[in-house]
Short mmCIF file of N, CA and C in Angstrom, two decimals:
data_model
loop_
_atom_site.label_atom_id
_atom_site.label_comp_id
_atom_site.label_asym_id
_atom_site.label_seq_id
_atom_site.Cartn_x
_atom_site.Cartn_y
_atom_site.Cartn_z
N MET A 1 -12.16 16.59 50.47
CA MET A 1 -11.12 17.04 50.60
C MET A 1 -10.37 16.43 49.15
N GLY A 2 -11.44 15.91 48.13
CA GLY A 2 -10.61 15.06 47.19
C GLY A 2 -9.84 14.07 47.05
N ASN A 3 -9.99 12.69 48.25
CA ASN A 3 -9.05 12.51 48.73
C ASN A 3 -7.63 12.47 48.94
N GLN A 4 -7.07 13.71 48.70
CA GLN A 4 -5.47 14.38 48.51
C GLN A 4 -5.27 14.89 50.42
N LEU A 5 -4.25 14.34 51.06
CA LEU A 5 -3.71 14.96 52.21
C LEU A 5 -3.55 15.88 52.84
N PRO A 6 -3.41 17.02 53.87
CA PRO A 6 -3.76 18.23 53.60
C PRO A 6 -2.76 18.77 53.52
N LYS A 7 -2.14 19.81 52.39
CA LYS A 7 -0.24 20.54 52.64
C LYS A 7 -0.35 21.19 54.36
N THR A 8 -0.86 21.35 54.54
CA THR A 8 -0.63 22.51 56.21
C THR A 8 -1.72 22.42 57.05
N ILE A 9 -1.50 22.39 58.24
CA ILE A 9 -1.75 22.14 59.02
C ILE A 9 -1.97 23.43 60.19
N MET A 10 -2.66 24.11 60.92
CA MET A 10 -2.90 24.93 61.81
C MET A 10 -3.48 24.90 62.91
N THR A 11 -2.62 24.68 64.04
CA THR A 11 -3.04 24.14 65.62
C THR A 11 -2.81 25.72 66.52
N ASP A 12 -2.53 24.62 68.35
CA ASP A 12 -1.93 25.64 68.94
C ASP A 12 -0.96 25.09 68.99
N GLN A 13 -0.49 24.91 70.27
CA GLN A 13 1.23 24.70 70.50
C GLN A 13 1.10 23.85 71.30
N ASP A 14 0.25 22.08 70.93
CA ASP A 14 -0.17 21.04 72.21
C ASP A 14 0.73 20.55 71.75
N HIS A 15 1.67 19.96 72.32
CA HIS A 15 3.07 18.55 71.56
C HIS A 15 2.56 17.24 70.96
N ALA A 16 1.59 17.02 71.91
CA ALA A 16 1.08 15.84 71.93
C ALA A 16 0.30 15.81 69.59
N ILE A 17 -0.08 17.53 69.59
CA ILE A 17 -1.59 17.15 68.14
C ILE A 17 0.18 17.60 67.58
N SER A 18 0.95 17.66 67.96
CA SER A 18 2.82 18.16 66.64
C SER A 18 3.02 17.22 66.33
N LYS A 19 2.95 16.33 67.00
CA LYS A 19 4.65 15.11 67.38
C LYS A 19 3.12 14.44 66.69
N ALA A 20 1.37 14.07 66.35
CA ALA A 20 1.12 13.01 66.66
C ALA A 20 0.58 13.71 64.55
N ILE A 21 0.58 14.98 63.66
CA ILE A 21 0.26 15.14 63.10
C ILE A 21 1.76 15.56 62.01
N GLY A 22 2.72 15.61 63.11
CA GLY A 22 4.07 14.41 61.77
C GLY A 22 4.20 13.00 62.04
N GLU A 23 3.53 12.09 62.35
CA GLU A 23 3.57 10.20 62.34
C GLU A 23 2.82 10.40 61.69
N VAL A 24 1.76 11.07 61.23
CA VAL A 24 0.74 10.66 60.16
C VAL A 24 0.28 11.19 59.30
N PHE A 25 0.39 12.90 59.40
CA PHE A 25 1.29 13.24 57.46
C PHE A 25 2.27 13.96 57.20
N PRO A 26 3.38 12.82 57.66
CA PRO A 26 4.83 12.96 57.19
C PRO A 26 4.99 14.39 56.22
N ASP A 27 4.53 14.79 54.86
CA ASP A 27 4.72 15.51 53.88
C ASP A 27 4.28 17.08 54.24
N SER A 28 3.14 16.69 55.37
CA SER A 28 2.25 18.52 55.11
C SER A 28 3.33 19.09 56.67
N CYS A 29 2.74 19.92 56.44
CA CYS A 29 3.62 21.02 57.16
C CYS A 29 2.91 21.37 58.14
N HIS A 30 3.24 22.07 59.51
CA HIS A 30 2.99 22.37 60.94
C HIS A 30 2.94 23.54 60.89
N ARG A 31 1.76 24.77 60.96
CA ARG A 31 2.39 25.67 61.71
C ARG A 31 1.43 25.56 62.32
N LEU A 32 1.57 27.48 63.49
CA LEU A 32 0.92 27.49 64.69
C LEU A 32 -0.27 29.07 63.79
N ARG A 33 -1.04 29.25 64.65
CA ARG A 33 -1.71 29.97 64.52
C ARG A 33 -0.73 30.64 66.06
N LEU A 34 -1.68 32.65 64.51
CA LEU A 34 -0.51 33.63 65.18
C LEU A 34 -1.60 34.22 66.09
N TRP A 35 -2.79 33.68 66.26
CA TRP A 35 -2.86 34.74 68.03
C TRP A 35 -2.62 32.82 68.54
N HIS A 36 -2.36 32.26 68.65
CA HIS A 36 -1.60 31.40 69.90
C HIS A 36 0.24 31.92 69.67
N ILE A 37 0.43 32.55 68.69
CA ILE A 37 1.87 32.49 69.32
C ILE A 37 2.01 34.14 69.80
N SER A 38 1.26 35.29 69.34
CA SER A 38 0.57 36.16 70.08
C SER A 38 0.49 36.55 71.43
N ARG A 39 -0.30 35.42 71.84
CA ARG A 39 -0.96 34.93 73.27
C ARG A 39 0.46 34.84 74.05
N ASN A 40 0.68 34.05 73.66
CA ASN A 40 1.69 33.41 74.53
C ASN A 40 3.33 34.50 74.28
N ALA A 41 3.34 34.47 73.60
CA ALA A 41 4.86 35.37 73.38
C ALA A 41 5.26 35.99 74.57
N PRO A 42 4.66 36.55 74.96
CA PRO A 42 5.15 37.67 76.22
C PRO A 42 5.17 36.63 77.62
N SER A 43 5.10 35.21 77.63
CA SER A 43 5.55 34.86 78.71
C SER A 43 6.83 35.05 78.16
N HIS A 44 7.31 33.81 77.07
CA HIS A 44 8.64 34.04 77.58
C HIS A 44 9.78 35.35 76.80
N LEU A 45 9.05 36.28 77.23
CA LEU A 45 10.14 37.81 76.45
C LEU A 45 10.65 38.44 77.68
N GLY A 46 10.63 37.98 79.24
CA GLY A 46 10.94 38.62 80.06
C GLY A 46 10.66 40.37 79.68
N ASN A 47 12.05 40.49 80.19
CA ASN A 47 12.76 42.24 80.42
C ASN A 47 11.94 42.61 79.21
N LEU A 48 11.57 41.94 77.93
CA LEU A 48 11.77 42.79 76.16
C LEU A 48 9.93 42.67 76.44
N ASN A 49 9.58 42.71 77.17
CA ASN A 49 7.82 42.58 77.11
C ASN A 49 7.89 44.40 77.17
N GLY A 50 8.80 45.59 77.88
CA GLY A 50 8.89 46.85 77.49
C GLY A 50 9.54 47.11 76.97
N ASN A 51 9.63 46.68 75.49
CA ASN A 51 10.49 46.67 74.38
C ASN A 51 10.19 47.49 73.86
N VAL A 52 9.94 48.75 72.83
CA VAL A 52 9.38 49.22 71.77
C VAL A 52 9.59 48.94 71.29
N ASN A 53 11.55 48.86 70.80
CA ASN A 53 11.45 48.35 69.68
C ASN A 53 11.34 47.40 68.84
N PHE A 54 11.05 46.77 70.16
CA PHE A 54 11.15 44.74 69.51
C PHE A 54 10.10 44.40 69.33
N HIS A 55 8.74 45.27 70.58
CA HIS A 55 7.62 45.47 69.52
C HIS A 55 7.21 45.69 68.18
N ALA A 56 7.59 46.39 68.08
CA ALA A 56 7.19 47.23 66.53
C ALA A 56 7.93 46.35 65.32
N LEU A 57 9.05 45.56 66.78
CA LEU A 57 10.05 44.76 64.50
C LEU A 57 9.00 43.37 64.67
N PHE A 58 8.79 42.90 65.90
CA PHE A 58 8.42 41.80 66.64
C PHE A 58 6.01 41.95 65.75
N HIS A 59 5.81 42.75 65.68
CA HIS A 59 4.80 43.14 65.17
C HIS A 59 4.78 42.95 63.91
N LYS A 60 5.11 43.59 63.09
CA LYS A 60 5.62 43.19 61.64
C LYS A 60 6.13 42.30 61.40
N CYS A 61 7.16 42.22 61.59
CA CYS A 61 7.42 40.06 61.52
C CYS A 61 6.22 39.03 61.51
N MET A 62 4.98 39.45 62.32
CA MET A 62 3.88 38.85 62.49
C MET A 62 3.12 38.58 61.55
N GLN A 63 2.68 40.51 61.01
CA GLN A 63 2.31 40.50 60.33
C GLN A 63 1.89 41.61 59.00
N GLY A 64 3.80 42.28 58.91
CA GLY A 64 3.53 42.85 58.22
C GLY A 64 4.43 42.64 56.37
N TYR A 65 4.41 41.47 56.56
CA TYR A 65 4.85 40.83 54.66
C TYR A 65 3.92 39.30 54.38
N GLU A 66 4.31 39.66 53.31
CA GLU A 66 3.98 38.97 51.91
C GLU A 66 4.84 38.23 51.54
N SER A 67 6.03 38.48 51.54
CA SER A 67 7.31 37.66 50.76
C SER A 67 8.38 36.91 52.15
N LYS A 68 8.27 35.83 52.15
CA LYS A 68 9.64 35.65 52.98
C LYS A 68 10.72 36.37 53.13
N ILE A 69 10.79 37.29 51.78
CA ILE A 69 12.83 37.19 51.57
C ILE A 69 12.65 39.16 52.67
N GLU A 70 10.75 39.48 53.12
CA GLU A 70 11.35 40.67 53.03
C GLU A 70 10.47 40.49 54.70
N PHE A 71 10.37 39.35 55.45
CA PHE A 71 10.05 38.91 57.02
C PHE A 71 11.32 38.70 57.05
N GLU A 72 12.58 37.97 57.16
CA GLU A 72 13.56 37.28 56.50
C GLU A 72 14.56 38.86 57.48
N LYS A 73 14.59 39.39 56.21
CA LYS A 73 15.53 41.01 56.23
C LYS A 73 14.57 41.81 58.12
N THR A 74 13.75 42.03 58.27
CA THR A 74 13.29 42.55 59.71
C THR A 74 14.15 41.02 60.39
N TRP A 75 13.36 39.73 59.98
CA TRP A 75 13.83 39.01 61.14
C TRP A 75 15.32 39.12 61.47
N ASP A 76 16.35 39.11 61.24
CA ASP A 76 17.67 40.00 60.64
C ASP A 76 17.77 41.01 61.97
N LYS A 77 16.88 41.55 62.20
CA LYS A 77 16.82 43.20 62.77
C LYS A 77 16.57 42.41 64.27
N ASN A 78 16.06 41.74 63.90
CA ASN A 78 15.99 41.12 65.88
C ASN A 78 17.12 39.37 66.79
N ASP A 79 17.72 38.99 65.16
CA ASP A 79 19.51 38.08 65.22
C ASP A 79 20.01 39.70 66.47
N LYS A 80 19.60 40.07 65.45
CA LYS A 80 21.39 41.70 65.92
C LYS A 80 21.07 41.76 67.06
N LEU A 81 19.64 42.25 67.82
CA LEU A 81 19.09 42.51 68.63
C LEU A 81 19.14 41.41 69.92
N SER A 82 19.75 39.86 69.55
CA SER A 82 20.01 39.06 69.73
C SER A 82 18.76 38.38 70.81
N LEU A 83 17.69 38.28 70.24
CA LEU A 83 16.41 38.19 70.72
C LEU A 83 14.86 36.93 69.55
N SER A 84 15.71 36.56 68.73
CA SER A 84 15.36 35.39 67.91
C SER A 84 15.09 34.01 68.85
N SER A 85 16.36 34.25 69.58
CA SER A 85 16.32 32.40 69.72
C SER A 85 15.11 32.39 70.79
N ARG A 86 14.75 33.67 71.91
CA ARG A 86 14.14 33.10 73.28
C ARG A 86 12.23 33.30 73.07
N LEU A 87 12.32 33.44 71.50
CA LEU A 87 10.88 33.90 70.51
C LEU A 87 9.64 32.65 71.25
N PHE A 88 9.93 32.07 70.30
CA PHE A 88 9.41 30.78 70.60
C PHE A 88 10.07 29.42 71.02
N MET A 89 10.59 29.65 72.30
CA MET A 89 10.54 28.65 73.02
C MET A 89 9.57 27.90 73.28
N VAL A 90 9.42 27.00 72.85
CA VAL A 90 8.28 25.91 73.41
C VAL A 90 8.08 25.29 75.22
N GLU A 91 6.64 25.13 76.15
CA GLU A 91 7.55 24.75 77.09
C GLU A 91 7.26 23.17 76.86
#
């Protein structure tokens, strides 16, 4: 890596790894892999698993945008549905 620290590190939702990244690479950005988020989200959504409107917004937020502004506009729709506080709770 040319003697440079990583800018972004992508992992699963392991708490020990997240903590270690923060301590060892404090200036790196830790991101969760899309596959892990998609796989784990249903266990946090309860009755929203059957909500077609929610799933359309969630899928669009996960894969449908190339800019932060576009993402945030759709995410605001999730806020109106009072969903975002439940989406990424980590056990």
